[in-house]
Amino acid sequence: TFGQVEVGTKSAPLPVTAANSGAVAVPIGSIVITPPFVISSNSCGTLSLAPHSSCQLAVEFAPTEAGPASGLLTFTDGAGAQTEELGGTGVSAPADVLNPVSLSFPSTPEGQLSSAQSVTITNSGGLPLTSISISASAQFQESNACGTQLLAGAVCTFSVIFAPTQTGAVSGTLTIAD
């Protein structure tokens, strides 16, 4: 079982061992795997497995869509067909969605603070957003308790205020990095 793997990437390889415990070489017929699982390395070869020996396959999960996936690794040799059940879940990449995407503050006297306006960040993806940092340009202040990680499907709300240090129209930028 591979657990959760981001769609469009590959999991770390997991080993599968084939062993011949008999005293006679076993001819290898075929090694077949169900997509989206792939064999990333194969020390078994294609001819035969020597007596009292083993070989390894490395199997990876490469999901192409979100949701659970299952499959089989089938190793057919002179002793019959052996199968290994495979499973994993494809998850969408983390994705941040802001609402609203712009703020407009009322006229605020120099040296005063405007009323706070709320902004929400939503992780619409299937994996956590990590390394989140939020900053505002000069004359604006942000206040948040969102932390540095937002779980899949989670929403966090933070506040922005206008704190003018001069008169006149001011524009700024709220930067959210993850």
Tab-separated table of N, CA and C in Angstrom:
chain	number	residue	atom	x	y	z
A	1	THR	N	0.845	-1.183	0.000
A	1	THR	CA	0.000	0.000	0.000
A	1	THR	C	0.883	1.235	0.000
A	2	PHE	N	0.599	2.143	-0.899
A	2	PHE	CA	1.434	3.327	-1.091
A	2	PHE	C	0.927	4.557	-0.360
A	3	GLY	N	-0.291	4.532	0.174
A	3	GLY	CA	-0.831	5.707	0.849
A	3	GLY	C	-1.206	6.774	-0.162
A	4	GLN	N	-1.101	8.045	0.270
A	4	GLN	CA	-1.469	9.168	-0.594
A	4	GLN	C	-0.266	9.645	-1.399
A	5	VAL	N	-0.472	9.801	-2.715
A	5	VAL	CA	0.576	10.273	-3.618
A	5	VAL	C	-0.044	11.340	-4.515
A	6	GLU	N	0.653	12.444	-4.666
A	6	GLU	CA	0.156	13.543	-5.490
A	6	GLU	C	0.025	13.126	-6.949
A	7	VAL	N	-1.111	13.470	-7.555
A	7	VAL	CA	-1.364	13.176	-8.969
A	7	VAL	C	-0.253	13.818	-9.807
A	8	GLY	N	0.265	13.067	-10.783
A	8	GLY	CA	1.315	13.573	-11.664
A	8	GLY	C	2.720	13.341	-11.144
A	9	THR	N	2.851	12.737	-9.969
A	9	THR	CA	4.175	12.410	-9.424
A	9	THR	C	4.247	10.899	-9.218
A	10	LYS	N	5.396	10.433	-8.736
A	10	LYS	CA	5.565	9.009	-8.417
A	10	LYS	C	5.901	8.868	-6.945
A	11	SER	N	5.459	7.773	-6.371
A	11	SER	CA	5.788	7.456	-4.986
A	11	SER	C	7.246	7.015	-4.889
A	12	ALA	N	7.710	6.900	-3.663
A	12	ALA	CA	8.996	6.237	-3.434
A	12	ALA	C	8.804	4.764	-3.797
A	13	PRO	N	9.834	4.115	-4.320
A	13	PRO	CA	9.674	2.705	-4.693
A	13	PRO	C	9.556	1.807	-3.464
A	14	LEU	N	8.727	0.789	-3.587
A	14	LEU	CA	8.615	-0.239	-2.552
A	14	LEU	C	9.133	-1.550	-3.137
A	15	PRO	N	9.896	-2.326	-2.353
A	15	PRO	CA	10.458	-3.579	-2.876
A	15	PRO	C	9.456	-4.735	-2.830
A	16	VAL	N	9.527	-5.584	-3.837
A	16	VAL	CA	8.791	-6.842	-3.873
A	16	VAL	C	9.823	-7.916	-4.187
A	17	THR	N	9.872	-8.937	-3.347
A	17	THR	CA	10.873	-9.997	-3.509
A	17	THR	C	10.217	-11.256	-4.062
A	18	ALA	N	10.840	-11.822	-5.077
A	18	ALA	CA	10.436	-13.131	-5.606
A	18	ALA	C	11.533	-14.115	-5.191
A	19	ALA	N	11.136	-15.228	-4.618
A	19	ALA	CA	12.132	-16.194	-4.128
A	19	ALA	C	11.834	-17.589	-4.671
A	20	ASN	N	12.905	-18.313	-4.971
A	20	ASN	CA	12.814	-19.711	-5.386
A	20	ASN	C	13.436	-20.531	-4.267
A	21	SER	N	12.600	-21.190	-3.470
A	21	SER	CA	13.112	-21.988	-2.356
A	21	SER	C	13.385	-23.433	-2.770
A	22	GLY	N	13.125	-23.738	-4.030
A	22	GLY	CA	13.337	-25.100	-4.514
A	22	GLY	C	14.772	-25.367	-4.935
A	23	ALA	N	15.021	-26.605	-5.336
A	23	ALA	CA	16.362	-27.040	-5.725
A	23	ALA	C	16.572	-26.992	-7.231
A	24	VAL	N	15.561	-26.535	-7.988
A	24	VAL	CA	15.642	-26.482	-9.438
A	24	VAL	C	15.340	-25.066	-9.900
A	25	ALA	N	16.043	-24.611	-10.935
A	25	ALA	CA	15.771	-23.286	-11.497
A	25	ALA	C	14.335	-23.217	-11.995
A	26	VAL	N	13.704	-22.053	-11.810
A	26	VAL	CA	12.317	-21.848	-12.235
A	26	VAL	C	12.323	-20.847	-13.383
A	27	PRO	N	11.804	-21.257	-14.553
A	27	PRO	CA	11.766	-20.311	-15.669
A	27	PRO	C	10.767	-19.174	-15.382
A	28	ILE	N	11.186	-17.962	-15.731
A	28	ILE	CA	10.304	-16.801	-15.559
A	28	ILE	C	9.509	-16.620	-16.842
A	29	GLY	N	8.168	-16.609	-16.707
A	29	GLY	CA	7.309	-16.438	-17.873
A	29	GLY	C	7.041	-14.970	-18.160
A	30	SER	N	6.464	-14.268	-17.207
A	30	SER	CA	6.165	-12.850	-17.412
A	30	SER	C	6.016	-12.147	-16.072
A	31	ILE	N	6.198	-10.845	-16.120
A	31	ILE	CA	5.958	-9.985	-14.964
A	31	ILE	C	5.061	-8.860	-15.481
A	32	VAL	N	3.826	-8.801	-14.964
A	32	VAL	CA	2.840	-7.836	-15.449
A	32	VAL	C	2.341	-7.018	-14.266
A	33	ILE	N	2.191	-5.715	-14.494
A	33	ILE	CA	1.693	-4.833	-13.440
A	33	ILE	C	0.551	-3.988	-13.998
A	34	THR	N	-0.426	-3.709	-13.150
A	34	THR	CA	-1.593	-2.911	-13.528
A	34	THR	C	-1.280	-1.417	-13.335
A	35	PRO	N	-1.467	-0.587	-14.387
A	35	PRO	CA	-1.319	0.861	-14.191
A	35	PRO	C	-2.369	1.368	-13.204
A	36	PRO	N	-2.133	2.382	-12.450
A	36	PRO	CA	-1.030	3.344	-12.515
A	36	PRO	C	0.185	2.941	-11.687
A	37	PHE	N	0.372	1.662	-11.472
A	37	PHE	CA	1.564	1.174	-10.779
A	37	PHE	C	2.594	0.802	-11.841
A	38	VAL	N	3.857	1.020	-11.530
A	38	VAL	CA	4.933	0.754	-12.493
A	38	VAL	C	6.086	0.045	-11.812
A	39	ILE	N	6.797	-0.740	-12.596
A	39	ILE	CA	8.027	-1.379	-12.113
A	39	ILE	C	9.171	-0.442	-12.464
A	40	SER	N	9.879	0.059	-11.442
A	40	SER	CA	10.960	1.002	-11.712
A	40	SER	C	12.320	0.318	-11.791
A	41	SER	N	12.448	-0.874	-11.232
A	41	SER	CA	13.688	-1.650	-11.428
A	41	SER	C	13.357	-3.129	-11.256
A	42	ASN	N	14.169	-3.963	-11.896
A	42	ASN	CA	13.892	-5.392	-11.937
A	42	ASN	C	15.214	-6.145	-11.967
A	43	SER	N	15.545	-6.828	-10.858
A	43	SER	CA	16.770	-7.641	-10.836
A	43	SER	C	16.462	-9.105	-11.156
A	44	CYS	N	15.215	-9.390	-11.531
A	44	CYS	CA	14.811	-10.771	-11.784
A	44	CYS	C	15.191	-11.261	-13.176
A	45	GLY	N	15.370	-10.364	-14.097
A	45	GLY	CA	15.675	-10.789	-15.463
A	45	GLY	C	14.447	-11.380	-16.118
A	46	THR	N	14.681	-12.111	-17.211
A	46	THR	CA	13.551	-12.689	-17.954
A	46	THR	C	13.737	-14.167	-18.261
A	47	LEU	N	14.821	-14.757	-17.809
A	47	LEU	CA	15.063	-16.163	-18.161
A	47	LEU	C	14.609	-17.127	-17.076
A	48	SER	N	15.324	-17.137	-15.940
A	48	SER	CA	14.945	-18.065	-14.877
A	48	SER	C	15.473	-17.554	-13.532
A	49	LEU	N	14.888	-18.122	-12.478
A	49	LEU	CA	15.309	-17.806	-11.117
A	49	LEU	C	16.022	-19.032	-10.570
A	50	ALA	N	17.288	-18.855	-10.246
A	50	ALA	CA	18.141	-19.968	-9.802
A	50	ALA	C	17.608	-20.589	-8.508
A	51	PRO	N	17.985	-21.857	-8.258
A	51	PRO	CA	17.536	-22.507	-7.020
A	51	PRO	C	18.050	-21.756	-5.783
A	52	HIS	N	17.234	-21.726	-4.742
A	52	HIS	CA	17.580	-21.105	-3.454
A	52	HIS	C	18.074	-19.659	-3.630
A	53	SER	N	17.414	-18.921	-4.496
A	53	SER	CA	17.807	-17.520	-4.719
A	53	SER	C	16.558	-16.638	-4.751
A	54	SER	N	16.794	-15.367	-4.772
A	54	SER	CA	15.685	-14.424	-4.855
A	54	SER	C	16.096	-13.242	-5.721
A	55	CYS	N	15.121	-12.474	-6.109
A	55	CYS	CA	15.371	-11.254	-6.866
A	55	CYS	C	14.365	-10.208	-6.406
A	56	GLN	N	14.607	-8.981	-6.766
A	56	GLN	CA	13.715	-7.910	-6.316
A	56	GLN	C	13.215	-7.054	-7.469
A	57	LEU	N	11.990	-6.626	-7.298
A	57	LEU	CA	11.395	-5.621	-8.163
A	57	LEU	C	11.156	-4.387	-7.299
A	58	ALA	N	11.292	-3.213	-7.877
A	58	ALA	CA	10.902	-1.981	-7.193
A	58	ALA	C	9.642	-1.485	-7.885
A	59	VAL	N	8.599	-1.264	-7.099
A	59	VAL	CA	7.304	-0.856	-7.633
A	59	VAL	C	6.991	0.549	-7.142
A	60	GLU	N	6.461	1.383	-8.061
A	60	GLU	CA	6.071	2.752	-7.723
A	60	GLU	C	4.613	2.969	-8.093
A	61	PHE	N	3.999	3.907	-7.410
A	61	PHE	CA	2.621	4.310	-7.699
A	61	PHE	C	2.696	5.669	-8.388
A	62	ALA	N	2.114	5.781	-9.587
A	62	ALA	CA	2.148	7.014	-10.386
A	62	ALA	C	0.714	7.400	-10.763
A	63	PRO	N	-0.045	7.960	-9.806
A	63	PRO	CA	-1.454	8.246	-10.089
A	63	PRO	C	-1.636	9.325	-11.154
A	64	THR	N	-2.645	9.109	-11.999
A	64	THR	CA	-2.966	10.083	-13.044
A	64	THR	C	-4.254	10.824	-12.732
A	65	GLU	N	-4.936	10.396	-11.670
A	65	GLU	CA	-6.157	11.073	-11.252
A	65	GLU	C	-6.342	10.892	-9.753
A	66	ALA	N	-7.141	11.786	-9.169
A	66	ALA	CA	-7.407	11.719	-7.735
A	66	ALA	C	-8.360	10.570	-7.441
A	67	GLY	N	-8.157	9.944	-6.292
A	67	GLY	CA	-9.029	8.870	-5.846
A	67	GLY	C	-8.260	7.594	-5.596
A	68	PRO	N	-8.946	6.615	-5.024
A	68	PRO	CA	-8.279	5.345	-4.725
A	68	PRO	C	-7.960	4.566	-5.996
A	69	ALA	N	-6.862	3.831	-5.948
A	69	ALA	CA	-6.453	2.984	-7.074
A	69	ALA	C	-6.008	1.638	-6.512
A	70	SER	N	-6.291	0.593	-7.261
A	70	SER	CA	-5.811	-0.727	-6.870
A	70	SER	C	-5.325	-1.446	-8.119
A	71	GLY	N	-4.486	-2.406	-7.906
A	71	GLY	CA	-3.949	-3.153	-9.030
A	71	GLY	C	-3.261	-4.413	-8.556
A	72	LEU	N	-2.659	-5.108	-9.502
A	72	LEU	CA	-1.955	-6.358	-9.202
A	72	LEU	C	-0.592	-6.362	-9.870
A	73	LEU	N	0.358	-6.951	-9.195
A	73	LEU	CA	1.644	-7.312	-9.774
A	73	LEU	C	1.581	-8.832	-9.914
A	74	THR	N	1.651	-9.325	-11.135
A	74	THR	CA	1.549	-10.767	-11.377
A	74	THR	C	2.877	-11.275	-11.911
A	75	PHE	N	3.443	-12.227	-11.198
A	75	PHE	CA	4.738	-12.827	-11.523
A	75	PHE	C	4.434	-14.269	-11.933
A	76	THR	N	4.575	-14.576	-13.213
A	76	THR	CA	4.294	-15.922	-13.708
A	76	THR	C	5.608	-16.621	-14.005
A	77	ASP	N	5.762	-17.798	-13.425
A	77	ASP	CA	6.991	-18.577	-13.631
A	77	ASP	C	6.619	-20.052	-13.749
A	78	GLY	N	7.619	-20.900	-13.752
A	78	GLY	CA	7.395	-22.339	-13.896
A	78	GLY	C	6.574	-22.931	-12.764
A	79	ALA	N	6.425	-22.225	-11.656
A	79	ALA	CA	5.646	-22.730	-10.517
A	79	ALA	C	4.222	-22.181	-10.525
A	80	GLY	N	3.867	-21.364	-11.507
A	80	GLY	CA	2.521	-20.806	-11.568
A	80	GLY	C	2.549	-19.285	-11.520
A	81	ALA	N	1.419	-18.713	-11.159
A	81	ALA	CA	1.314	-17.252	-11.079
A	81	ALA	C	1.171	-16.828	-9.628
A	82	GLN	N	1.993	-15.894	-9.232
A	82	GLN	CA	1.906	-15.306	-7.901
A	82	GLN	C	1.507	-13.838	-8.077
A	83	THR	N	0.633	-13.372	-7.188
A	83	THR	CA	0.188	-11.981	-7.304
A	83	THR	C	0.439	-11.217	-6.021
A	84	GLU	N	0.680	-9.955	-6.188
A	84	GLU	CA	0.836	-9.022	-5.075
A	84	GLU	C	-0.209	-7.934	-5.287
A	85	GLU	N	-1.080	-7.729	-4.295
A	85	GLU	CA	-2.081	-6.680	-4.396
A	85	GLU	C	-1.426	-5.325	-4.154
A	86	LEU	N	-1.829	-4.328	-4.938
A	86	LEU	CA	-1.276	-2.982	-4.849
A	86	LEU	C	-2.410	-1.996	-4.596
A	87	GLY	N	-2.130	-0.973	-3.820
A	87	GLY	CA	-3.153	0.035	-3.560
A	87	GLY	C	-2.531	1.365	-3.197
A	88	GLY	N	-3.263	2.429	-3.461
A	88	GLY	CA	-2.843	3.776	-3.112
A	88	GLY	C	-3.961	4.739	-3.438
A	89	THR	N	-3.778	5.978	-3.050
A	89	THR	CA	-4.766	7.012	-3.326
A	89	THR	C	-4.081	8.193	-3.990
A	90	GLY	N	-4.554	8.550	-5.164
A	90	GLY	CA	-4.067	9.751	-5.832
A	90	GLY	C	-4.747	10.963	-5.222
A	91	VAL	N	-3.967	11.982	-4.888
A	91	VAL	CA	-4.530	13.208	-4.314
A	91	VAL	C	-4.066	14.405	-5.128
A	92	SER	N	-4.932	15.388	-5.219
A	92	SER	CA	-4.593	16.591	-5.974
A	92	SER	C	-3.593	17.431	-5.189
A	93	ALA	N	-2.813	18.197	-5.911
A	93	ALA	CA	-1.806	19.061	-5.302
A	93	ALA	C	-2.484	20.107	-4.431
A	94	PRO	N	-1.769	20.622	-3.423
A	94	PRO	CA	-2.352	21.706	-2.640
A	94	PRO	C	-2.589	22.918	-3.534
A	95	ALA	N	-3.657	23.635	-3.275
A	95	ALA	CA	-3.981	24.820	-4.083
A	95	ALA	C	-4.591	25.878	-3.181
A	96	ASP	N	-4.025	27.076	-3.219
A	96	ASP	CA	-4.571	28.138	-2.380
A	96	ASP	C	-5.538	29.009	-3.174
A	97	VAL	N	-6.644	29.327	-2.530
A	97	VAL	CA	-7.663	30.179	-3.123
A	97	VAL	C	-7.926	31.308	-2.138
A	98	LEU	N	-7.798	32.552	-2.604
A	98	LEU	CA	-8.038	33.724	-1.759
A	98	LEU	C	-9.402	34.315	-2.047
A	99	ASN	N	-10.035	34.826	-0.986
A	99	ASN	CA	-11.303	35.514	-1.152
A	99	ASN	C	-11.401	36.605	-0.098
A	100	PRO	N	-11.553	37.832	-0.468
A	100	PRO	CA	-11.561	38.364	-1.826
A	100	PRO	C	-10.136	38.493	-2.364
A	101	VAL	N	-10.020	38.809	-3.649
A	101	VAL	CA	-8.692	38.958	-4.256
A	101	VAL	C	-8.216	40.407	-4.242
A	102	SER	N	-9.082	41.328	-3.806
A	102	SER	CA	-8.646	42.716	-3.621
A	102	SER	C	-9.456	43.335	-2.494
A	103	LEU	N	-8.852	44.317	-1.838
A	103	LEU	CA	-9.504	45.037	-0.746
A	103	LEU	C	-9.481	46.524	-1.078
A	104	SER	N	-10.518	47.206	-0.667
A	104	SER	CA	-10.573	48.648	-0.852
A	104	SER	C	-10.968	49.252	0.495
A	105	PHE	N	-10.105	50.099	1.050
A	105	PHE	CA	-10.342	50.682	2.365
A	105	PHE	C	-10.930	52.082	2.231
A	106	PRO	N	-11.775	52.474	3.172
A	106	PRO	CA	-12.312	53.838	3.137
A	106	PRO	C	-11.227	54.849	3.515
A	107	SER	N	-11.491	56.100	3.240
A	107	SER	CA	-10.556	57.156	3.636
A	107	SER	C	-10.290	57.048	5.129
A	108	THR	N	-9.009	57.050	5.469
A	108	THR	CA	-8.599	56.906	6.866
A	108	THR	C	-7.581	58.000	7.154
A	109	PRO	N	-7.796	58.785	8.199
A	109	PRO	CA	-6.841	59.863	8.504
A	109	PRO	C	-5.439	59.321	8.794
A	110	GLU	N	-4.451	60.088	8.403
A	110	GLU	CA	-3.056	59.746	8.672
A	110	GLU	C	-2.871	59.503	10.166
A	111	GLY	N	-2.172	58.407	10.497
A	111	GLY	CA	-1.920	58.057	11.890
A	111	GLY	C	-3.040	57.281	12.551
A	112	GLN	N	-4.162	57.085	11.867
A	112	GLN	CA	-5.290	56.304	12.384
A	112	GLN	C	-5.266	54.909	11.757
A	113	LEU	N	-6.068	54.019	12.290
A	113	LEU	CA	-6.191	52.662	11.741
A	113	LEU	C	-7.590	52.476	11.197
A	114	SER	N	-7.693	51.879	10.038
A	114	SER	CA	-9.001	51.565	9.461
A	114	SER	C	-9.612	50.389	10.204
A	115	SER	N	-10.852	50.111	9.910
A	115	SER	CA	-11.468	48.876	10.398
A	115	SER	C	-10.807	47.707	9.668
A	116	ALA	N	-10.746	46.582	10.357
A	116	ALA	CA	-10.141	45.392	9.756
A	116	ALA	C	-11.060	44.813	8.686
A	117	GLN	N	-10.441	44.297	7.629
A	117	GLN	CA	-11.162	43.564	6.601
A	117	GLN	C	-10.617	42.138	6.573
A	118	SER	N	-11.513	41.185	6.375
A	118	SER	CA	-11.130	39.772	6.414
A	118	SER	C	-10.784	39.229	5.037
A	119	VAL	N	-9.827	38.335	5.037
A	119	VAL	CA	-9.435	37.600	3.838
A	119	VAL	C	-9.383	36.128	4.239
A	120	THR	N	-9.913	35.264	3.391
A	120	THR	CA	-9.813	33.835	3.668
A	120	THR	C	-8.877	33.191	2.658
A	121	ILE	N	-8.138	32.229	3.145
A	121	ILE	CA	-7.320	31.383	2.284
A	121	ILE	C	-7.862	29.965	2.459
A	122	THR	N	-8.167	29.333	1.334
A	122	THR	CA	-8.718	27.979	1.337
A	122	THR	C	-7.754	27.069	0.589
A	123	ASN	N	-7.479	25.901	1.170
A	123	ASN	CA	-6.688	24.892	0.470
A	123	ASN	C	-7.677	23.983	-0.252
A	124	SER	N	-7.833	24.205	-1.551
A	124	SER	CA	-8.784	23.418	-2.332
A	124	SER	C	-8.166	22.136	-2.872
A	125	GLY	N	-6.912	21.866	-2.529
A	125	GLY	CA	-6.245	20.657	-3.005
A	125	GLY	C	-6.379	19.503	-2.039
A	126	GLY	N	-5.713	18.418	-2.359
A	126	GLY	CA	-5.802	17.199	-1.570
A	126	GLY	C	-4.660	16.981	-0.604
A	127	LEU	N	-3.653	17.839	-0.624
A	127	LEU	CA	-2.510	17.734	0.283
A	127	LEU	C	-2.367	19.034	1.054
A	128	PRO	N	-1.681	19.028	2.194
A	128	PRO	CA	-1.519	20.262	2.976
A	128	PRO	C	-0.700	21.319	2.239
A	129	LEU	N	-1.109	22.576	2.412
A	129	LEU	CA	-0.269	23.716	2.007
A	129	LEU	C	0.756	23.871	3.114
A	130	THR	N	2.002	24.038	2.756
A	130	THR	CA	3.042	24.167	3.776
A	130	THR	C	3.847	25.438	3.563
A	131	SER	N	4.621	25.790	4.548
A	131	SER	CA	5.511	26.959	4.516
A	131	SER	C	4.746	28.235	4.171
A	132	ILE	N	3.575	28.395	4.761
A	132	ILE	CA	2.749	29.572	4.489
A	132	ILE	C	3.332	30.781	5.212
A	133	SER	N	3.478	31.877	4.479
A	133	SER	CA	3.834	33.158	5.102
A	133	SER	C	2.968	34.240	4.474
A	134	ILE	N	2.552	35.192	5.306
A	134	ILE	CA	1.673	36.278	4.865
A	134	ILE	C	2.322	37.591	5.276
A	135	SER	N	2.415	38.513	4.316
A	135	SER	CA	2.987	39.827	4.634
A	135	SER	C	2.258	40.902	3.837
A	136	ALA	N	2.272	42.116	4.401
A	136	ALA	CA	1.612	43.248	3.745
A	136	ALA	C	2.646	44.340	3.511
A	137	SER	N	2.459	45.095	2.424
A	137	SER	CA	3.377	46.190	2.109
A	137	SER	C	3.152	47.346	3.088
A	138	ALA	N	4.053	48.316	3.039
A	138	ALA	CA	4.018	49.465	3.945
A	138	ALA	C	2.637	50.095	3.949
A	139	GLN	N	2.233	50.588	5.072
A	139	GLN	CA	0.976	51.265	5.352
A	139	GLN	C	-0.211	50.309	5.465
A	140	PHE	N	0.049	49.009	5.394
A	140	PHE	CA	-0.973	48.002	5.618
A	140	PHE	C	-0.417	47.016	6.637
A	141	GLN	N	-1.293	46.453	7.446
A	141	GLN	CA	-0.871	45.474	8.453
A	141	GLN	C	-1.791	44.271	8.365
A	142	GLU	N	-1.198	43.095	8.513
A	142	GLU	CA	-2.000	41.878	8.537
A	142	GLU	C	-1.857	41.228	9.892
A	143	SER	N	-2.907	40.558	10.304
A	143	SER	CA	-2.916	39.865	11.585
A	143	SER	C	-3.542	38.500	11.338
A	144	ASN	N	-2.774	37.451	11.599
A	144	ASN	CA	-3.338	36.126	11.338
A	144	ASN	C	-2.860	35.101	12.342
A	145	ALA	N	-3.651	34.084	12.476
A	145	ALA	CA	-3.310	32.939	13.316
A	145	ALA	C	-3.359	31.676	12.470
A	146	CYS	N	-3.084	31.830	11.182
A	146	CYS	CA	-3.192	30.696	10.264
A	146	CYS	C	-2.061	29.683	10.446
A	147	GLY	N	-0.936	30.129	10.932
A	147	GLY	CA	0.187	29.218	11.058
A	147	GLY	C	0.882	29.013	9.729
A	148	THR	N	1.722	28.002	9.651
A	148	THR	CA	2.518	27.772	8.444
A	148	THR	C	2.015	26.598	7.623
A	149	GLN	N	0.909	25.972	8.068
A	149	GLN	CA	0.372	24.831	7.325
A	149	GLN	C	-1.148	24.898	7.320
A	150	LEU	N	-1.743	24.523	6.189
A	150	LEU	CA	-3.199	24.489	6.062
A	150	LEU	C	-3.569	23.142	5.447
A	151	LEU	N	-4.304	22.339	6.198
A	151	LEU	CA	-4.659	21.001	5.745
A	151	LEU	C	-5.563	21.040	4.512
A	152	ALA	N	-5.618	19.943	3.796
A	152	ALA	CA	-6.465	19.834	2.604
A	152	ALA	C	-7.906	20.164	2.966
A	153	GLY	N	-8.523	21.038	2.180
A	153	GLY	CA	-9.912	21.413	2.402
A	153	GLY	C	-10.135	22.429	3.505
A	154	ALA	N	-9.088	22.808	4.221
A	154	ALA	CA	-9.238	23.723	5.359
A	154	ALA	C	-9.286	25.179	4.895
A	155	VAL	N	-9.853	26.011	5.761
A	155	VAL	CA	-9.993	27.440	5.504
A	155	VAL	C	-9.421	28.189	6.698
A	156	CYS	N	-8.723	29.287	6.424
A	156	CYS	CA	-8.212	30.141	7.482
A	156	CYS	C	-8.562	31.591	7.122
A	157	THR	N	-8.965	32.354	8.118
A	157	THR	CA	-9.313	33.757	7.907
A	157	THR	C	-8.328	34.633	8.660
A	158	PHE	N	-7.872	35.697	7.998
A	158	PHE	CA	-6.996	36.661	8.652
A	158	PHE	C	-7.470	38.062	8.314
A	159	SER	N	-6.913	39.050	9.039
A	159	SER	CA	-7.365	40.431	8.898
A	159	SER	C	-6.282	41.327	8.325
A	160	VAL	N	-6.744	42.362	7.610
A	160	VAL	CA	-5.846	43.377	7.063
A	160	VAL	C	-6.419	44.740	7.456
A	161	ILE	N	-5.538	45.652	7.886
A	161	ILE	CA	-5.956	47.018	8.191
A	161	ILE	C	-5.084	47.993	7.417
A	162	PHE	N	-5.641	49.160	7.198
A	162	PHE	CA	-4.924	50.257	6.536
A	162	PHE	C	-4.447	51.193	7.633
A	163	ALA	N	-3.153	51.483	7.644
A	163	ALA	CA	-2.530	52.343	8.652
A	163	ALA	C	-1.712	53.412	7.933
A	164	PRO	N	-2.403	54.447	7.366
A	164	PRO	CA	-1.684	55.426	6.540
A	164	PRO	C	-0.697	56.270	7.337
A	165	THR	N	0.442	56.493	6.718
A	165	THR	CA	1.467	57.352	7.316
A	165	THR	C	1.608	58.643	6.523
A	166	GLN	N	0.778	58.815	5.514
A	166	GLN	CA	0.785	60.027	4.696
A	166	GLN	C	-0.608	60.236	4.117
A	167	THR	N	-0.867	61.410	3.618
A	167	THR	CA	-2.166	61.678	3.006
A	167	THR	C	-2.115	61.309	1.527
A	168	GLY	N	-3.281	61.079	0.966
A	168	GLY	CA	-3.364	60.756	-0.450
A	168	GLY	C	-3.671	59.297	-0.680
A	169	ALA	N	-3.880	58.964	-1.949
A	169	ALA	CA	-4.199	57.587	-2.338
A	169	ALA	C	-2.976	56.689	-2.139
A	170	VAL	N	-3.225	55.505	-1.629
A	170	VAL	CA	-2.148	54.551	-1.353
A	170	VAL	C	-2.582	53.181	-1.899
A	171	SER	N	-1.667	52.508	-2.528
A	171	SER	CA	-1.946	51.121	-2.913
A	171	SER	C	-0.863	50.242	-2.296
A	172	GLY	N	-1.161	48.996	-2.168
A	172	GLY	CA	-0.205	48.079	-1.557
A	172	GLY	C	-0.437	46.664	-2.027
A	173	THR	N	0.350	45.783	-1.477
A	173	THR	CA	0.277	44.368	-1.863
A	173	THR	C	0.256	43.495	-0.626
A	174	LEU	N	-0.609	42.521	-0.665
A	174	LEU	CA	-0.645	41.483	0.351
A	174	LEU	C	-0.031	40.258	-0.296
A	175	THR	N	1.041	39.746	0.284
A	175	THR	CA	1.752	38.618	-0.304
A	175	THR	C	1.536	37.374	0.548
A	176	ILE	N	1.067	36.319	-0.103
A	176	ILE	CA	0.894	35.040	0.566
A	176	ILE	C	1.748	34.042	-0.188
A	177	ALA	N	2.733	33.518	0.475
A	177	ALA	CA	3.643	32.543	-0.135
A	177	ALA	C	3.426	31.189	0.538
A	178	ASP	N	3.536	30.121	-0.221
A	178	ASP	CA	3.451	28.773	0.337
A	178	ASP	C	4.217	27.821	-0.548
